[in-house]
């Protein structure tokens, strides 16, 4: 396969004040000091990025933002650009998280613009895709993913995919305690890899990391990580507590 380094990423969503974020980061740094076989990334809220970066900067822990705007700068009150988050220490950025699609009107078109903004700023995009419950029930999972991947990745070149990560996050499994079964997750990840091969080439398909997200916990991570097309996890709720997140990183229950 493509020698993909596993990645465990934590999305802190809209949780943690600055002091709380710094304390969590410090604990995580000391817990993960001996970890070398997995890339760890955390995505704190914007307000804590710069402070957390001072703590994680000298370590192997990567920093990500949860969102960015597609313009470089301008009169866009309340928005944050790729260059801004890069300068705060980020090297990754989540794009198209289902909570952004659901509550903030993000579409495959805005996802596409944000991917280019991230690449322009030197950020690695973590592109989130996934079906909701009604789409799964109606057996539309694959067609939803086809559309999200086609429109989201429109115009992206194979070498630009070198820095991208895909996160498959079935919306019905996010924050609900429901996890896709290992079979369901593997089936979709394999499908996404086929889309990458068809849309780009076999090399991109083999090299691109595809993370699973949706109620990942210490007691389900091992089964998920054992699957051939699952290269890691994007963890929400269970990443907020550093001890729990460390158990996921080290695949311990
Ligand atoms: C997420 O926020 O990306 C996520 C998967 O959340 P949770 O792990 O809480 O389901």
Coordinates of C-alpha atoms in Angstrom, one line a residue, residues 100-243:
X100 CA -20.4 23.4 9.5
X101 CA -22.5 22.0 6.6
X102 CA -25.5 21.6 8.9
X103 CA -25.4 24.8 11.0
X104 CA -23.5 27.3 8.9
X105 CA -24.6 26.6 5.4
X106 CA -21.4 25.1 4.0
X107 CA -21.8 23.4 0.7
X108 CA -19.6 21.3 -1.6
X109 CA -18.8 24.6 -3.4
X110 CA -17.6 26.4 -0.3
X111 CA -15.6 23.3 0.6
X112 CA -13.9 23.4 -2.8
X113 CA -13.0 27.1 -2.4
X114 CA -11.7 26.5 1.1
X115 CA -9.5 23.6 -0.1
X116 CA -7.7 25.9 -2.5
X117 CA -7.4 28.6 0.2
X118 CA -5.8 26.0 2.5
X119 CA -3.4 24.8 -0.1
X120 CA -2.5 28.4 -1.0
X121 CA -1.7 29.1 2.6
X122 CA 0.5 26.0 3.0
X123 CA -2.1 24.2 5.1
X124 CA -3.0 20.5 4.8
X125 CA -6.8 20.2 4.3
X126 CA -8.7 17.5 6.3
X127 CA -11.7 17.2 4.0
X128 CA -14.8 15.9 5.8
X129 CA -17.5 13.9 3.9
X130 CA -20.3 11.7 5.0
X131 CA -24.0 10.9 4.7
X132 CA -26.8 11.6 7.1
X133 CA -29.1 9.1 8.6
X134 CA -31.9 9.5 6.0
X135 CA -29.5 9.2 3.2
X136 CA -28.1 6.0 4.6
X137 CA -31.6 4.6 5.2
X138 CA -32.4 5.4 1.6
X139 CA -29.3 3.6 0.5
X140 CA -27.8 6.8 -0.9
X141 CA -24.5 6.7 1.0
X142 CA -22.4 6.1 -2.1
X143 CA -24.1 8.6 -4.3
X144 CA -23.8 11.3 -1.6
X145 CA -20.1 10.6 -1.3
X146 CA -19.7 10.6 -5.1
X147 CA -21.2 14.1 -5.1
X148 CA -19.3 15.4 -2.1
X149 CA -16.0 14.1 -3.5
X150 CA -16.6 15.3 -7.1
X151 CA -17.7 18.8 -6.2
X152 CA -15.5 19.3 -3.2
X153 CA -12.4 18.2 -5.1
X154 CA -13.2 19.9 -8.4
X155 CA -10.0 21.2 -10.0
X156 CA -7.7 19.7 -7.4
X157 CA -4.6 18.2 -9.0
X158 CA -3.0 14.9 -8.1
X159 CA 0.1 16.5 -6.5
X160 CA -2.1 18.8 -4.4
X161 CA -3.7 15.7 -2.9
X162 CA -0.3 14.8 -1.5
X163 CA -1.0 17.0 1.6
X164 CA -4.8 16.3 1.9
X165 CA -6.5 14.0 4.3
X166 CA -10.1 12.7 3.9
X167 CA -12.3 12.2 6.9
X168 CA -15.3 9.9 6.5
X169 CA -17.7 11.0 9.1
X170 CA -21.2 9.6 8.9
X171 CA -23.4 12.4 10.2
X172 CA -25.6 9.9 12.1
X173 CA -22.5 8.8 14.1
X174 CA -21.2 12.2 15.2
X175 CA -21.8 13.0 18.8
X176 CA -24.5 10.4 19.0
X177 CA -22.7 7.5 20.5
X178 CA -23.6 5.4 17.4
X179 CA -20.5 4.2 15.6
X180 CA -20.5 2.7 12.1
X181 CA -19.7 -1.0 12.4
X182 CA -16.2 -1.9 11.3
X183 CA -17.8 -3.5 8.2
X184 CA -19.8 -0.3 7.4
X185 CA -16.7 1.9 7.9
X186 CA -14.4 -0.4 5.8
X187 CA -16.9 -0.6 3.0
X188 CA -17.1 3.2 2.7
X189 CA -13.4 3.7 3.1
X190 CA -12.7 1.2 0.3
X191 CA -15.2 3.0 -1.8
X192 CA -13.6 6.4 -1.1
X193 CA -10.2 5.0 -2.1
X194 CA -11.8 3.8 -5.4
X195 CA -13.1 7.3 -6.0
X196 CA -9.6 8.7 -5.4
X197 CA -8.1 6.2 -7.9
X198 CA -10.7 7.0 -10.5
X199 CA -10.6 10.8 -10.0
X200 CA -6.8 11.0 -9.6
X201 CA -4.7 7.8 -9.9
X202 CA -3.7 4.7 -8.0
X203 CA -0.8 6.5 -6.4
X204 CA -3.0 9.1 -4.9
X205 CA -5.5 6.5 -3.8
X206 CA -2.7 4.5 -2.1
X207 CA -1.1 7.5 -0.4
X208 CA -4.1 9.5 0.8
X209 CA -5.0 8.9 4.4
X210 CA -8.7 8.3 5.1
X211 CA -9.8 8.9 8.7
X212 CA -12.9 7.6 10.3
X213 CA -14.9 9.9 12.5
X214 CA -18.1 9.4 14.5
X215 CA -18.2 8.5 18.2
X216 CA -14.7 7.0 18.2
X217 CA -13.8 5.9 21.8
X218 CA -11.0 3.9 23.5
X219 CA -13.2 0.8 23.3
X220 CA -13.8 0.9 19.5
X221 CA -10.6 2.3 18.1
X222 CA -8.7 -1.0 17.9
X223 CA -11.3 -2.7 15.7
X224 CA -11.4 0.4 13.4
X225 CA -7.7 0.7 13.1
X226 CA -7.3 -3.0 12.2
X227 CA -9.2 -2.4 8.9
X228 CA -7.1 -2.1 5.8
X229 CA -8.5 1.2 4.5
X230 CA -8.9 3.0 7.8
X231 CA -5.8 5.2 8.4
X232 CA -6.8 6.8 11.7
X233 CA -9.6 8.7 13.3
X234 CA -11.0 12.2 13.7
X235 CA -12.2 12.3 17.3
X236 CA -14.7 14.9 18.7
X237 CA -16.1 14.4 22.2
X238 CA -13.5 11.8 23.3
X239 CA -10.6 14.1 22.4
X240 CA -11.5 16.7 25.0
X241 CA -10.1 14.7 27.9
X242 CA -6.4 14.2 27.3
X243 CA -6.3 10.9 29.1

